[in-house]
Coordinates of N, CA, C and O in Angstrom, one line a residue:
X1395 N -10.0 0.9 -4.3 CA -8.9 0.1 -3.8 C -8.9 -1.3 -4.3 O -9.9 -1.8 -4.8
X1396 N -7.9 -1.8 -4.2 CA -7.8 -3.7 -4.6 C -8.1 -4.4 -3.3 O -8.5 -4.1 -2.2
X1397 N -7.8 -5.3 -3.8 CA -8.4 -6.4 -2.5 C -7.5 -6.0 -1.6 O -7.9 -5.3 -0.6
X1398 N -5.9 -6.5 -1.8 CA -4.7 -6.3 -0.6 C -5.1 -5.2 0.4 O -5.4 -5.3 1.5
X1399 N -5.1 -3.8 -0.5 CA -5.2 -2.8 0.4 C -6.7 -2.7 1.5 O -6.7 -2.2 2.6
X1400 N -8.0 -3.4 0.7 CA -8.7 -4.1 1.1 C -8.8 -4.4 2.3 O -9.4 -3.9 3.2
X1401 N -7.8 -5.7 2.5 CA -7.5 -6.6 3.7 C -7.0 -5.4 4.6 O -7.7 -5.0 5.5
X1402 N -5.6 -4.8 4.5 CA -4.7 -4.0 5.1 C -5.7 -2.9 6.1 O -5.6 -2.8 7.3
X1403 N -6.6 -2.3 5.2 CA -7.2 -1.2 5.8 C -8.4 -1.8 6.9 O -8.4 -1.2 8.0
X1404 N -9.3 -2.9 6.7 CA -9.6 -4.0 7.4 C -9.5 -4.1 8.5 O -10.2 -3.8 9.5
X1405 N -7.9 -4.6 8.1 CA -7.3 -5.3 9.7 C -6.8 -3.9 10.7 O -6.9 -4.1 11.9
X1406 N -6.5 -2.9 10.3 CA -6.5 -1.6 11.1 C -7.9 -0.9 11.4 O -8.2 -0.4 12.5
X1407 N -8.8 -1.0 9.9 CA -10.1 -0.7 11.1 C -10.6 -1.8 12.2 O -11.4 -1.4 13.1
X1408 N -10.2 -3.3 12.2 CA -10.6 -4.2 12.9 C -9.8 -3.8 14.1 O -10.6 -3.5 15.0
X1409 N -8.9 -3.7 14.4 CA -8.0 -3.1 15.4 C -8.7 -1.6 15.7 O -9.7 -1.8 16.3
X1410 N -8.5 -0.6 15.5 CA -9.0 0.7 15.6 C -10.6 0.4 16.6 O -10.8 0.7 17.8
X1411 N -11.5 -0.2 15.8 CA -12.4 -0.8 16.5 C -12.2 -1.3 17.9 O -12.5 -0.6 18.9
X1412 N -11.8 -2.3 17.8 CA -11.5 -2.9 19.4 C -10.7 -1.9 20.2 O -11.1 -1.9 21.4
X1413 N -9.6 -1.0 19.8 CA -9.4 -0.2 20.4 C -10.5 0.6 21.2 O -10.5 0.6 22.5
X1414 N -11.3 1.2 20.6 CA -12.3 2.5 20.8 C -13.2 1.4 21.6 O -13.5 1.8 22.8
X1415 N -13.7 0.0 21.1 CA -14.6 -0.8 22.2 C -13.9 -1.2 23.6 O -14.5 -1.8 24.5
X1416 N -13.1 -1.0 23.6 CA -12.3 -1.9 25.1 C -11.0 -0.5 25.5 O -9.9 -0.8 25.3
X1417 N -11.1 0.7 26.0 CA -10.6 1.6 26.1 C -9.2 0.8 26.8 O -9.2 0.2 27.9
X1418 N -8.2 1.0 26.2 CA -6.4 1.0 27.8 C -6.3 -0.6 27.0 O -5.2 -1.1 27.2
X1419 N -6.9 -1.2 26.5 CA -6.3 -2.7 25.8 C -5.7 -2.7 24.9 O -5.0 -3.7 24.8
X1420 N -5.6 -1.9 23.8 CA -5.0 -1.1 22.7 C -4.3 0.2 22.9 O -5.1 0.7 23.7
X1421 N -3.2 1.2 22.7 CA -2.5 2.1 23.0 C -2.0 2.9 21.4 O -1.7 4.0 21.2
X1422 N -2.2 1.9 20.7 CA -1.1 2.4 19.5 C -1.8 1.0 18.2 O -1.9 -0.2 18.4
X1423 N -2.3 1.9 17.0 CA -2.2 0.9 15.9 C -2.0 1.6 14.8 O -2.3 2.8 14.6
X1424 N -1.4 0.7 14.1 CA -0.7 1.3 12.8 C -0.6 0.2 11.6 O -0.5 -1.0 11.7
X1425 N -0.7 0.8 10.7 CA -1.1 0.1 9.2 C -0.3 -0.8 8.4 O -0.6 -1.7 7.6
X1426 N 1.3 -0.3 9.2 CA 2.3 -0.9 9.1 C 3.4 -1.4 10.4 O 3.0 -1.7 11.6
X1427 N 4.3 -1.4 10.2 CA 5.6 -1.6 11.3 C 5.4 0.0 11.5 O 5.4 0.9 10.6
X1428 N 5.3 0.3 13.2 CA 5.7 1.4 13.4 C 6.9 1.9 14.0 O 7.6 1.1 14.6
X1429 N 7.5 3.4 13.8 CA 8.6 3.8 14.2 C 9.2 3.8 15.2 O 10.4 3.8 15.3
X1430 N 8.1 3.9 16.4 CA 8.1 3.5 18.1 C 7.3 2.8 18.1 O 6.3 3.0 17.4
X1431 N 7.3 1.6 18.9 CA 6.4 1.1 20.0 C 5.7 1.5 21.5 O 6.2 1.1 22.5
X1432 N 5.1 1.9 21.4 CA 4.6 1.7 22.8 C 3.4 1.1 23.4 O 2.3 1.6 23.3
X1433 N 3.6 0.0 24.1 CA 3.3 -1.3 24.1 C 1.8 -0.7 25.1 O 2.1 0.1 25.9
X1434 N 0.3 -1.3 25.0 CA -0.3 -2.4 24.0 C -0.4 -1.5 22.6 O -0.8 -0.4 22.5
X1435 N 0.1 -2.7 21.7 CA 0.3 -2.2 19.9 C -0.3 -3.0 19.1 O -0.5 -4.1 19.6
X1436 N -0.7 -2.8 18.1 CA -0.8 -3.8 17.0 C -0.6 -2.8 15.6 O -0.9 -1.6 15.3
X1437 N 0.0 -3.9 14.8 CA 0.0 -3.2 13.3 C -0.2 -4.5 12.5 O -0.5 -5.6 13.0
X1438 N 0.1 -4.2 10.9 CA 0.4 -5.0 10.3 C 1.5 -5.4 10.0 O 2.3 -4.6 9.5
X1439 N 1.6 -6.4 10.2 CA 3.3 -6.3 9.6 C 3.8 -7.0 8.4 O 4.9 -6.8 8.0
X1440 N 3.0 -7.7 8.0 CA 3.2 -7.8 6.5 C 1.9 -8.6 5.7 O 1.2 -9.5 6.2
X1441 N 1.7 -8.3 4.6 CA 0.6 -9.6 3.9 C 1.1 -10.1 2.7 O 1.8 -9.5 1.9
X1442 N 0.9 -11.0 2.8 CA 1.0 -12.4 1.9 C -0.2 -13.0 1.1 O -1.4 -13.1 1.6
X1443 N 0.2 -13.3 -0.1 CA -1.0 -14.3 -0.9 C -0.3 -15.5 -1.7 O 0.1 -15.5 -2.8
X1444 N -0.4 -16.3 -0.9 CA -0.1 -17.7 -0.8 C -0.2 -18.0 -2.5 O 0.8 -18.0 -3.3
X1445 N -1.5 -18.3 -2.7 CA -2.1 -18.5 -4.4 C -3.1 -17.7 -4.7 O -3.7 -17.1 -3.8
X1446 N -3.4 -17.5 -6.0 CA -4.4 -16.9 -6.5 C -5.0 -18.0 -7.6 O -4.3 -18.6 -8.4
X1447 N -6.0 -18.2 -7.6 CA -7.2 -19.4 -8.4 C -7.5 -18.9 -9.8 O -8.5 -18.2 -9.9
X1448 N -6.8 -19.0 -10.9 CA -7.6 -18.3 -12.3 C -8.6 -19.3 -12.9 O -8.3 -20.5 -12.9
X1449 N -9.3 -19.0 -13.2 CA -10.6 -19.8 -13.7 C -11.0 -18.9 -14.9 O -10.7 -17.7 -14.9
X1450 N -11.6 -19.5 -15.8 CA -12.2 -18.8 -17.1 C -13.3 -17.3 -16.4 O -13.2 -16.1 -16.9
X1451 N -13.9 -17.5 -15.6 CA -15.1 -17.2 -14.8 C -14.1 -16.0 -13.4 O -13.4 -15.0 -13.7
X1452 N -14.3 -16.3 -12.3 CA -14.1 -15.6 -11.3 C -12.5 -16.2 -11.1 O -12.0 -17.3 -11.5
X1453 N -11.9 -15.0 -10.4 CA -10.4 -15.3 -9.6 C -10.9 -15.4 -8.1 O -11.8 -14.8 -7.6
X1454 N -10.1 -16.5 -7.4 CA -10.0 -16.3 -5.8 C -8.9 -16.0 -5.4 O -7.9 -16.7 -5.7
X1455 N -8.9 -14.7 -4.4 CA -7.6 -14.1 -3.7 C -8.1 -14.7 -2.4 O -9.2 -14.8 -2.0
X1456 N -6.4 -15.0 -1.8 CA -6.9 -15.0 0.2 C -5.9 -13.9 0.1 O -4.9 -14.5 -0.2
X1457 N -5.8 -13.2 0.2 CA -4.4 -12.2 1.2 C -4.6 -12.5 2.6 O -5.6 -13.0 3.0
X1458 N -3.5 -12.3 3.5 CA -3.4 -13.0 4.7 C -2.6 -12.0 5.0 O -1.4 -12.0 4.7
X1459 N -3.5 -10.7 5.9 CA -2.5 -9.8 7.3 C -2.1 -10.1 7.9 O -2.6 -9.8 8.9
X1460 N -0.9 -10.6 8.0 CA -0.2 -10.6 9.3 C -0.2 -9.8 10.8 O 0.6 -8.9 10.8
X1461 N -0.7 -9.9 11.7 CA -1.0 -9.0 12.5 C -0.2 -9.3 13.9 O -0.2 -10.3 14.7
X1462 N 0.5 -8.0 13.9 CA 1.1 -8.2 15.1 C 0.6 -7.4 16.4 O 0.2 -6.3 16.3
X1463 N 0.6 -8.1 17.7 CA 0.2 -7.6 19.1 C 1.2 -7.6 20.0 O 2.1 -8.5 20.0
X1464 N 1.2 -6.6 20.8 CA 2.4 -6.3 21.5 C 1.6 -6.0 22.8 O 0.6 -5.2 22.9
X1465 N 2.3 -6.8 24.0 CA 1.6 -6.0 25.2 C 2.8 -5.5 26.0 O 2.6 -4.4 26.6
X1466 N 3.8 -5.9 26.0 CA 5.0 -5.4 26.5 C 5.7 -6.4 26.5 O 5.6 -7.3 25.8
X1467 N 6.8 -6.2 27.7 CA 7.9 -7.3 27.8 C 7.5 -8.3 28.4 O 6.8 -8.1 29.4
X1468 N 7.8 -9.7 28.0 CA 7.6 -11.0 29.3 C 8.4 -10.8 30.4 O 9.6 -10.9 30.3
X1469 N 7.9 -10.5 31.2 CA 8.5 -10.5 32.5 C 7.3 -11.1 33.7 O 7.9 -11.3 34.8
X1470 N 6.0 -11.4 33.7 CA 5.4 -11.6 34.6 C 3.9 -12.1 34.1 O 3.4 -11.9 33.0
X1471 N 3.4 -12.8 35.3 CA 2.4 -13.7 35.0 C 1.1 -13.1 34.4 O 0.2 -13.5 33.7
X1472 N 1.5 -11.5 35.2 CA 0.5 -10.3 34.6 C 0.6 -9.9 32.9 O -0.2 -9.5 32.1
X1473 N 1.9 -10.0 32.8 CA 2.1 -9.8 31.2 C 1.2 -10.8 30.4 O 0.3 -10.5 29.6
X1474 N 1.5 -12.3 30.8 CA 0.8 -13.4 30.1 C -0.6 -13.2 30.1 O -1.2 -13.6 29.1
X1475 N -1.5 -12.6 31.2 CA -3.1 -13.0 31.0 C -3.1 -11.7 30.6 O -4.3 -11.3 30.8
X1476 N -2.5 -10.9 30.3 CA -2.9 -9.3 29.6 C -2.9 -9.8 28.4 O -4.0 -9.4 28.0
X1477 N -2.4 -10.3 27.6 CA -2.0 -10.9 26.8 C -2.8 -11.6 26.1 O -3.1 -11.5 24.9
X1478 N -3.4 -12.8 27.2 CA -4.3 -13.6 26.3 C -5.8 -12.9 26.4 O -6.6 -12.9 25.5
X1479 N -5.9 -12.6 27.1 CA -7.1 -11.5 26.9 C -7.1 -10.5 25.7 O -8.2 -10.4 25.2
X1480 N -6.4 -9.9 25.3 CA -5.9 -8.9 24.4 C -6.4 -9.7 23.3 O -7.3 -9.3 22.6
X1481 N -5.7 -11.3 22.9 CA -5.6 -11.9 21.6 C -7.4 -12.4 21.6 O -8.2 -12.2 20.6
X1482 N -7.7 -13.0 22.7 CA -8.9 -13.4 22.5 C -9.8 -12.6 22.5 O -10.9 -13.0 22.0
X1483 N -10.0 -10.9 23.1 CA -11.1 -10.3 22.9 C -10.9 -9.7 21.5 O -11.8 -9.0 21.0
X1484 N -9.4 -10.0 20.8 CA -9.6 -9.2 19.6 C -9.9 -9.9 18.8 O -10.3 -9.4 17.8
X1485 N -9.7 -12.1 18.7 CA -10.8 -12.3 17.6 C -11.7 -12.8 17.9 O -12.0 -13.8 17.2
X1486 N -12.6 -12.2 19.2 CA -14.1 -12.4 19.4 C -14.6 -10.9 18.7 O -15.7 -10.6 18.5
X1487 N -13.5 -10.1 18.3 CA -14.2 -8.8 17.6 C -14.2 -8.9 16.4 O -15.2 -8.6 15.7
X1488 N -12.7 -9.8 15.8 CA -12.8 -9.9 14.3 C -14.3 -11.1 13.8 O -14.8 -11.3 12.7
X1489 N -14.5 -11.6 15.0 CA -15.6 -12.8 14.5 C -17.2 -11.9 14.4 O -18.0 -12.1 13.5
X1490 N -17.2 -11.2 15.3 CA -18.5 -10.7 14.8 C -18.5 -9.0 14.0 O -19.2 -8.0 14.2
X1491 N -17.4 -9.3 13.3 CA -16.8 -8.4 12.3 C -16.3 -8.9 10.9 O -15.5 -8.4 10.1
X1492 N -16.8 -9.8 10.9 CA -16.6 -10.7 9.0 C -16.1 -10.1 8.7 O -14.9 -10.0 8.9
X1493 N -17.2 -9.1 7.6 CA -17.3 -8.3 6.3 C -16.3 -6.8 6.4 O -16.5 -6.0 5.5
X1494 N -15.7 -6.7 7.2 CA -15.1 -5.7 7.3 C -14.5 -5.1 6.1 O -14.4 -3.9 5.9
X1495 N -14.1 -6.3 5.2 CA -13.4 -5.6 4.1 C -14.0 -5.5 2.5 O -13.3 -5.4 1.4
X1496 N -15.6 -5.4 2.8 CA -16.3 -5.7 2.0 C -17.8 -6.5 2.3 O -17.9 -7.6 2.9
X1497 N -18.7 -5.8 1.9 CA -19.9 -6.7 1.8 C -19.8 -7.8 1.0 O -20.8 -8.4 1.5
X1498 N -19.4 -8.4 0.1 CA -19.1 -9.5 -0.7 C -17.6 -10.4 0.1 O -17.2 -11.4 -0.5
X1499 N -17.2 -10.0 1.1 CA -15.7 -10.4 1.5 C -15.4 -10.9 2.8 O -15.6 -10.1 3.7
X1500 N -14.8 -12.4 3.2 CA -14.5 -12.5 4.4 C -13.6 -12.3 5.2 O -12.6 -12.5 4.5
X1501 N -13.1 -11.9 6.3 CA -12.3 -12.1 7.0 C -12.2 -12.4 8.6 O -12.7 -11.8 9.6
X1502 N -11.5 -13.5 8.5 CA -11.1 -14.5 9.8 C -9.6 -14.7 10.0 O -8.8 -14.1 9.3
X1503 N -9.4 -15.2 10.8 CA -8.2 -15.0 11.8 C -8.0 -16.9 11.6 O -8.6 -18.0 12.0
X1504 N -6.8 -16.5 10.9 CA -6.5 -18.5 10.4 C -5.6 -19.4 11.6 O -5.8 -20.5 12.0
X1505 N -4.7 -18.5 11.9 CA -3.9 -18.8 12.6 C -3.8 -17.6 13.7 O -4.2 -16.4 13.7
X1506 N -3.1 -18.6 15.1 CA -2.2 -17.5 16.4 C -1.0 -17.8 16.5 O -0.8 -18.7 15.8
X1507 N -0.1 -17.5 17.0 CA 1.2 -18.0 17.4 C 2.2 -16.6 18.3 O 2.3 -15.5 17.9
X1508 N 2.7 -17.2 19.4 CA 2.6 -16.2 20.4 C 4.4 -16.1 20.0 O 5.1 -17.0 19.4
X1509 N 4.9 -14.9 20.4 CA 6.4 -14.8 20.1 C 7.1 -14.2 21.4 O 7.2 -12.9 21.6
X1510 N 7.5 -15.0 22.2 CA 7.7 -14.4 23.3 C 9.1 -13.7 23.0 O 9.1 -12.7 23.7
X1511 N 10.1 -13.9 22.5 CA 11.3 -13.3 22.3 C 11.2 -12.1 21.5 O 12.3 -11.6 21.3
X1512 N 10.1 -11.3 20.9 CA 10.0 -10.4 20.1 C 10.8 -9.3 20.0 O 10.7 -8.4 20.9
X1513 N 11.7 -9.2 18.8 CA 12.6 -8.2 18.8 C 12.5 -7.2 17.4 O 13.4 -7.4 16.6
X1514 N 11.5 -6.2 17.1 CA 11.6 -5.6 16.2 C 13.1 -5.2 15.4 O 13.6 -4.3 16.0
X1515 N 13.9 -5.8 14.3 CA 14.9 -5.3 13.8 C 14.8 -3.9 12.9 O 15.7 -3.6 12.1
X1516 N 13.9 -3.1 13.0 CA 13.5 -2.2 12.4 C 13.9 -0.8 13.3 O 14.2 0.3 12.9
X1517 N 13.9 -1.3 14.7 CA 14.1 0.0 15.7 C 15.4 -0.9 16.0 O 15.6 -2.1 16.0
X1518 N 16.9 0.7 16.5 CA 17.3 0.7 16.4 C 17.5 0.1 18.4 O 16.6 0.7 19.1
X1519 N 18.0 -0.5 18.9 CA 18.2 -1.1 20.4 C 16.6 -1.4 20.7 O 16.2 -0.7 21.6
X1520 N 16.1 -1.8 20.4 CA 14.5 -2.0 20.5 C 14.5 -3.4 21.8 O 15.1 -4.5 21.7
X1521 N 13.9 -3.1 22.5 CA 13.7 -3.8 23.8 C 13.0 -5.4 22.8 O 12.7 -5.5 21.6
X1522 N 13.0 -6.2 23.9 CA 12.7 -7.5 23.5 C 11.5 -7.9 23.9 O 11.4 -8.5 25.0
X1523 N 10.3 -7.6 23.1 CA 8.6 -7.9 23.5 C 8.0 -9.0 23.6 O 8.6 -9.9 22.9
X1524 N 7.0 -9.4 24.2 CA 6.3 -10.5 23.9 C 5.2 -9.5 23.1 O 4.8 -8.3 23.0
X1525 N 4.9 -10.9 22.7 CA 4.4 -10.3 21.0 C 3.3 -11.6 20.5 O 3.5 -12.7 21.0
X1526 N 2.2 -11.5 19.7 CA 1.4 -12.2 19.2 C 1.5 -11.9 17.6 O 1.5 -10.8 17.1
X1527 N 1.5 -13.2 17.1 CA 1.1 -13.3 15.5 C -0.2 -13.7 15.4 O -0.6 -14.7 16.1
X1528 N -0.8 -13.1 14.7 CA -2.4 -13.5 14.1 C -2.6 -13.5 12.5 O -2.8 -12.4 12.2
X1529 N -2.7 -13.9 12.1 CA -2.9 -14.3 10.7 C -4.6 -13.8 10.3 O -5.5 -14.5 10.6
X1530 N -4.7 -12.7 9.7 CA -6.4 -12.2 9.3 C -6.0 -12.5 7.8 O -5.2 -11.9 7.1
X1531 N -6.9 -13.4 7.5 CA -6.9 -13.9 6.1 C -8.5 -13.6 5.5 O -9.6 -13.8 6.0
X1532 N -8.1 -13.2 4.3 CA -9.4 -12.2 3.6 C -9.8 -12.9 2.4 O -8.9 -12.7 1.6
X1533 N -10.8 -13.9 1.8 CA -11.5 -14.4 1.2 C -12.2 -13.7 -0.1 O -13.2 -13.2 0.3
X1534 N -11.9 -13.5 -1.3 CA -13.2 -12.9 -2.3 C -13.2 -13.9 -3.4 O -12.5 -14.9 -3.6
X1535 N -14.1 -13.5 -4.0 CA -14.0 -14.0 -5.5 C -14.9 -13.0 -6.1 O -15.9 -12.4 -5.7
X1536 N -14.1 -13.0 -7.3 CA -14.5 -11.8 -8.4 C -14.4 -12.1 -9.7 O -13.9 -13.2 -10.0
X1537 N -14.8 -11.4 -10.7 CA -15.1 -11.9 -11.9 C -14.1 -10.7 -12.8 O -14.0 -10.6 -14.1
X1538 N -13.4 -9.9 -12.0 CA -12.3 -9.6 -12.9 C -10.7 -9.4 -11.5 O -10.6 -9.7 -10.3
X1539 N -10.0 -8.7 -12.7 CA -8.5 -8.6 -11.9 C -8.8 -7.6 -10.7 O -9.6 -6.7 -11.0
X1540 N -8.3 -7.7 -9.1 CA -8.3 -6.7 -8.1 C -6.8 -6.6 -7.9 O -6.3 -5.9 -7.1

């Protein structure tokens, strides 16, 4: 595989993981946008590579998963600490889970940003979720093209 796919598979085994360690905090993950939600979710939902570094020598890729968390709708105080629990025990998982996408390769969680209006335009009348963005950004350097 290349790096991207790399990162992608990563961040779903990073999730898949926490799922299986924390049984009922995870419900549903998926590699991409999935076709239903059923909320607690996470997928990816898109990756990005900002820059790539050419040097005579080694290239540096970051790809950057986008990761989305879904606990349900905002409606209550219980939704909010479900919530932050969900985001924090999942990157106390990605933290003592580096190398996930590689023994030579990092991955950390750059950014959070919470989306309480979350409205998948992908599903067709799709209810309006609170939702978490996490940013899992993947570090290598290599000495040819990935």
């Amino acid at each position: 595989m290349g790096f991207r796919a790399d990162v992608r598979a990563a961040a779903v085994s990073l999730l898949e993981g926490y799922k299986t360690a924390n049984p009922g905090k995870l419900r549903q993950v998926y590699p991409a946008r999935p076709a239903i939600i059923s909320p607690p979710t996470g997928f990816v939902d898109s990756i990005n590579e900002g820059s790539i570094v050419y040097t005579q020598g080694p290239i540096q890729r970051q790809p950057t998963a986008d990761i989305i968390l879904i606990q349900g709708v905002f409606d209550s105080k219980d939704a909010t600490e479900q919530q932050d629990a969900l985001v924090d025990g999942f990157l106390a998982y990605v933290r003592a889970n580096l190398h996930e996408a590689g023994g030579s390769t990092l991955v950390t969680i750059t950014s959070i940003a919470d989306i309480p209006s979350y409205q998948p335009d992908w599903i067709r009348d799709a209810p309006i979720y609170y939702a978490t963005s996490l940013s899992l950004e993947g570090l290598m350097i290599s000495g040819s093209l990935v």
